[in-house]
Short mmCIF file of C-alpha atoms in Angstrom, two decimals:
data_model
loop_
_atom_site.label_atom_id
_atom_site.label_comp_id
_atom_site.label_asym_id
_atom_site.label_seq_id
_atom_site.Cartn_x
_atom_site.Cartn_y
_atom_site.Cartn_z
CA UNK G 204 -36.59 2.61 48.01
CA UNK G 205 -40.17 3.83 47.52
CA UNK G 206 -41.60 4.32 43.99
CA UNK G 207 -40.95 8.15 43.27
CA UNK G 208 -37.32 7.60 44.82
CA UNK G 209 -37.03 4.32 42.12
CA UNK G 210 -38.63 6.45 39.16
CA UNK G 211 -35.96 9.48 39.80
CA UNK G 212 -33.33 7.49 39.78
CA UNK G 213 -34.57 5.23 36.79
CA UNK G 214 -35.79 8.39 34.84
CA UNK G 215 -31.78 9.68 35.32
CA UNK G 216 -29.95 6.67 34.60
CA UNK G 217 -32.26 6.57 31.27
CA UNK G 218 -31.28 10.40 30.53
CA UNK G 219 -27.46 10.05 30.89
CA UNK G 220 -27.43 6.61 28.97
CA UNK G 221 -30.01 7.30 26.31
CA UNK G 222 -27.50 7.89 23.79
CA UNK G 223 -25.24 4.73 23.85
CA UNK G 224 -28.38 2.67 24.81
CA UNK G 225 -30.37 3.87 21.15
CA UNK G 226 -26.55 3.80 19.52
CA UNK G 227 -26.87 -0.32 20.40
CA UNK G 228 -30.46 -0.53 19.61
CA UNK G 229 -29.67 0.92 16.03
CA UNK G 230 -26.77 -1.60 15.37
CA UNK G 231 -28.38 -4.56 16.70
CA UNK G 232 -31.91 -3.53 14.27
CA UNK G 233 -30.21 -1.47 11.69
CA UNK G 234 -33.22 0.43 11.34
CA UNK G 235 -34.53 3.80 13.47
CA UNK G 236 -38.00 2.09 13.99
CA UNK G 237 -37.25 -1.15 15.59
CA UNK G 238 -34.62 0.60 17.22
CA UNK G 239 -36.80 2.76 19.21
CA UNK G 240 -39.51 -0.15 19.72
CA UNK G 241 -36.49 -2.54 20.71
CA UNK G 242 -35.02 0.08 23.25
CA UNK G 243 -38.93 0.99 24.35
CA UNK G 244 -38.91 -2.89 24.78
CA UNK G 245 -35.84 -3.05 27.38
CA UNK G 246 -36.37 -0.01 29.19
CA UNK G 247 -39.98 -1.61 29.96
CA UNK G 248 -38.43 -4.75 30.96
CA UNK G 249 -35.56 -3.31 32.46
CA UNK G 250 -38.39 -0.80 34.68
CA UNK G 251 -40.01 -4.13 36.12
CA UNK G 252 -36.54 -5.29 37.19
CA UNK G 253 -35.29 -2.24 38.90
CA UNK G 254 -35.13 -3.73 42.21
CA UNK G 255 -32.93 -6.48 40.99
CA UNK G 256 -30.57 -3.78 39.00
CA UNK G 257 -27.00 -3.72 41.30
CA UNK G 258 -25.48 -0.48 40.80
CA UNK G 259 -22.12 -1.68 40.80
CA UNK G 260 -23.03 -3.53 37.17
CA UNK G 261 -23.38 -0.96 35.03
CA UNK G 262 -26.73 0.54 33.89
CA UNK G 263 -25.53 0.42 30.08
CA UNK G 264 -24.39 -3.13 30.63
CA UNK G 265 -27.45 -4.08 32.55
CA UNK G 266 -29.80 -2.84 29.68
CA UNK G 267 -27.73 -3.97 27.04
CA UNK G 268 -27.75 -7.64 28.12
CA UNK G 269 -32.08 -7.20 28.71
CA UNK G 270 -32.08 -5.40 24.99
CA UNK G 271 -29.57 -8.30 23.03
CA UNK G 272 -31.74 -11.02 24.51
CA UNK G 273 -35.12 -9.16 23.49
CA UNK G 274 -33.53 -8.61 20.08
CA UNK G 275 -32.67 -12.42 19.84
CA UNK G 276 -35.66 -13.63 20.85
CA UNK G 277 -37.36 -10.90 18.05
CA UNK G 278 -35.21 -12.53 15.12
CA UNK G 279 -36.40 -16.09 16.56
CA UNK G 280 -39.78 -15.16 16.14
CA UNK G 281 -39.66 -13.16 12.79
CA UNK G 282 -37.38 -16.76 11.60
CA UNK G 283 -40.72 -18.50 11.58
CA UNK G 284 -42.80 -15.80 9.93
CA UNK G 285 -41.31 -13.36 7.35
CA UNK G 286 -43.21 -10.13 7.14
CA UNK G 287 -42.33 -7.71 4.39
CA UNK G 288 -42.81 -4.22 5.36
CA UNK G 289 -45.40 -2.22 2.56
CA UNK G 290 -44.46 0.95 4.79
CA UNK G 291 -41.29 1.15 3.57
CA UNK G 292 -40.21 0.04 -0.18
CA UNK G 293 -36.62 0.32 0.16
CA UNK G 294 -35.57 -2.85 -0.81
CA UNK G 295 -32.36 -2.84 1.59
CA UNK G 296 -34.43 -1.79 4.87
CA UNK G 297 -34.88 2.03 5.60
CA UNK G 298 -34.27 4.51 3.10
CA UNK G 299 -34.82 6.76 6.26
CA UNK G 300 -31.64 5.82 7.83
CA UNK G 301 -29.56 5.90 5.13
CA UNK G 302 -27.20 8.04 6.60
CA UNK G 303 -27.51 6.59 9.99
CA UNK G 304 -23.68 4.34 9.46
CA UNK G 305 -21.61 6.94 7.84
CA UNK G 306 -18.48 8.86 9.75
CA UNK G 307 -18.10 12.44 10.01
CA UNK G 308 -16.61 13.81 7.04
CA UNK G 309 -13.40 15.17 7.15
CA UNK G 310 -12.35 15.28 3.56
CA UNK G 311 -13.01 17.77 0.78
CA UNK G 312 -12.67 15.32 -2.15
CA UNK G 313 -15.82 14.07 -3.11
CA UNK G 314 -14.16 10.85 -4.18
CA UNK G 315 -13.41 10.46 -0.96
CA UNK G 316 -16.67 11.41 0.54
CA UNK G 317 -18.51 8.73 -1.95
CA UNK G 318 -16.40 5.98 -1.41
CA UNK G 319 -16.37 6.64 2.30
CA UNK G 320 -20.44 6.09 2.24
CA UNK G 321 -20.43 3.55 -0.25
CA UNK G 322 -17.99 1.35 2.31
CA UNK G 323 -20.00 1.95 5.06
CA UNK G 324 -23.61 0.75 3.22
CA UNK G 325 -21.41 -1.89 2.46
CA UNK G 326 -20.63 -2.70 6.57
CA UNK G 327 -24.05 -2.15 7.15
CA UNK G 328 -25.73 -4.44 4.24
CA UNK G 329 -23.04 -7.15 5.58
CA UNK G 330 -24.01 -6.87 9.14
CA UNK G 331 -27.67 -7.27 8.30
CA UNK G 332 -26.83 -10.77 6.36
CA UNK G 333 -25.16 -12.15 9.44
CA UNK G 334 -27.58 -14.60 11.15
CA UNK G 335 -28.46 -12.57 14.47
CA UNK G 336 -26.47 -14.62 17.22
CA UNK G 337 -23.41 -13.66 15.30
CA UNK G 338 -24.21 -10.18 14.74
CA UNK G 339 -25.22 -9.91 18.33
CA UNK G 340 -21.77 -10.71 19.02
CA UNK G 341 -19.39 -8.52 16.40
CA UNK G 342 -22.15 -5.38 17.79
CA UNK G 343 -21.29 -6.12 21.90
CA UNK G 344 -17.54 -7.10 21.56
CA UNK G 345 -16.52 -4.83 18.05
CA UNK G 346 -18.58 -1.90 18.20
CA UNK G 347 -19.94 -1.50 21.93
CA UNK G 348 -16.27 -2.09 23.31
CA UNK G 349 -17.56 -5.28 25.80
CA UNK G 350 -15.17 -7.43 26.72
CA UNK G 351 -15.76 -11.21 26.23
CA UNK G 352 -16.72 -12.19 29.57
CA UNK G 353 -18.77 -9.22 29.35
CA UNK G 354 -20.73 -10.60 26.03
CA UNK G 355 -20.75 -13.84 27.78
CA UNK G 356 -22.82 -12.50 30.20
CA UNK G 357 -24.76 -10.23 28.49
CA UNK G 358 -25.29 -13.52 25.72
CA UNK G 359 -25.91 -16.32 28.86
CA UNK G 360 -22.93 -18.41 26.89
CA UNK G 361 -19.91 -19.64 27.60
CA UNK G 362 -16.76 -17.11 26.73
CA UNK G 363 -15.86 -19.60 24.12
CA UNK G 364 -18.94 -19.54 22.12
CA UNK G 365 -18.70 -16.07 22.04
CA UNK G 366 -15.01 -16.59 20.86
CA UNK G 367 -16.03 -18.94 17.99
CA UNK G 368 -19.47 -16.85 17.18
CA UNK G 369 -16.77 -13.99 16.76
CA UNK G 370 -14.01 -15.77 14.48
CA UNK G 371 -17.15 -17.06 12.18
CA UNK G 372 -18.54 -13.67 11.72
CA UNK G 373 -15.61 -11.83 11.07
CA UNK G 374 -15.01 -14.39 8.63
CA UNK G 375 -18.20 -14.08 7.23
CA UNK G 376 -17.75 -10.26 7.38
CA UNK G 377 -14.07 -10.44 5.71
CA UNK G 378 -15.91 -12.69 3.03
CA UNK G 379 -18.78 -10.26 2.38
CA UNK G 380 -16.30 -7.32 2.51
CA UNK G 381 -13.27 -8.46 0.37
CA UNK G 382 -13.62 -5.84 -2.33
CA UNK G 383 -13.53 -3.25 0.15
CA UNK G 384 -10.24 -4.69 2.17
#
């Protein structure tokens, strides 16, 4: 395939999947910022490993396992040095995205509304607290839909680490949640 044949069909695969591939980048950062920089990240990487992309994989997939591993190995660096954002003051992340985790709303009472967004800041504060191999996991498998061979893959573990990682962070989730369940 020459280049201009490879960028048109790179450029489209980006277009249609742009969506779900920022939708991962969001839950795997929990932040608009790094979600962009972490999906600018993969597509890059992805880009220089065209050639090797097999069509029959899944683009999604493909980029998904290239953006989880770039997000791991971001949380093993930032593990050895802590930087605290003066950009943003919001002491829970990004008062930007604050709406970024709710659901539609489809209910006219306002107690229902509240509580509704006040659950979900909850998900998303508990999410954050997971350590990231775990939340890696509970993002592929419980929100993305993978399967666990799938994460496996996507992870380069076996299927039963991503069994166990799974178990201990819905634990750790049920735990954090228990007011809410």
């Amino acid at each position: 395939m020459d280049e201009t044949a490879k960028a048109r069909a790179f450029e489209r695969l980006v277009r249609e999947n742009q969506a779900a591939l920022y939708r991962l980048a969001y839950r795997l950062t929990g932040n608009r910022d790094d979600a962009e920089d972490l999906l600018t990240e993969a597509l890059t990487e992805a880009w220089s490993d065209f050639d090797r992309f097999r069509h029959d994989d899944g683009f999604v997939r493909w980029v998904a396992t290239i953006m989880t591993h770039t997000f791991l190995d971001w949380k093993r660096r930032a593990s050895r040095a802590e930087v605290v954002s003066l950009d943003n003051p919001s002491p829970d992340g990004d008062a930007d995205d604050e709406g970024a985790w709710e659901l539609p709303d489809t209910a006219d009472d306002p107690e229902t509304i509240a509580m509704r967004r006040q659950f979900w800041r909850a998900v998303q504060k508990a999410l954050e607290e997971l350590p990231p191999e775990f939340k890696a996991v509970v993002v592929l498998v419980d929100m993305e839909g993978l399967s666990y061979e799938e994460a496996a893959q996507a992870l380069r573990c076996p299927i039963g680490t991503v069994r166990s990682r799974l178990h201990r962070a819905r634990t750790m989730l049920r735990e954090r949640l228990k007011d809410w369940l």
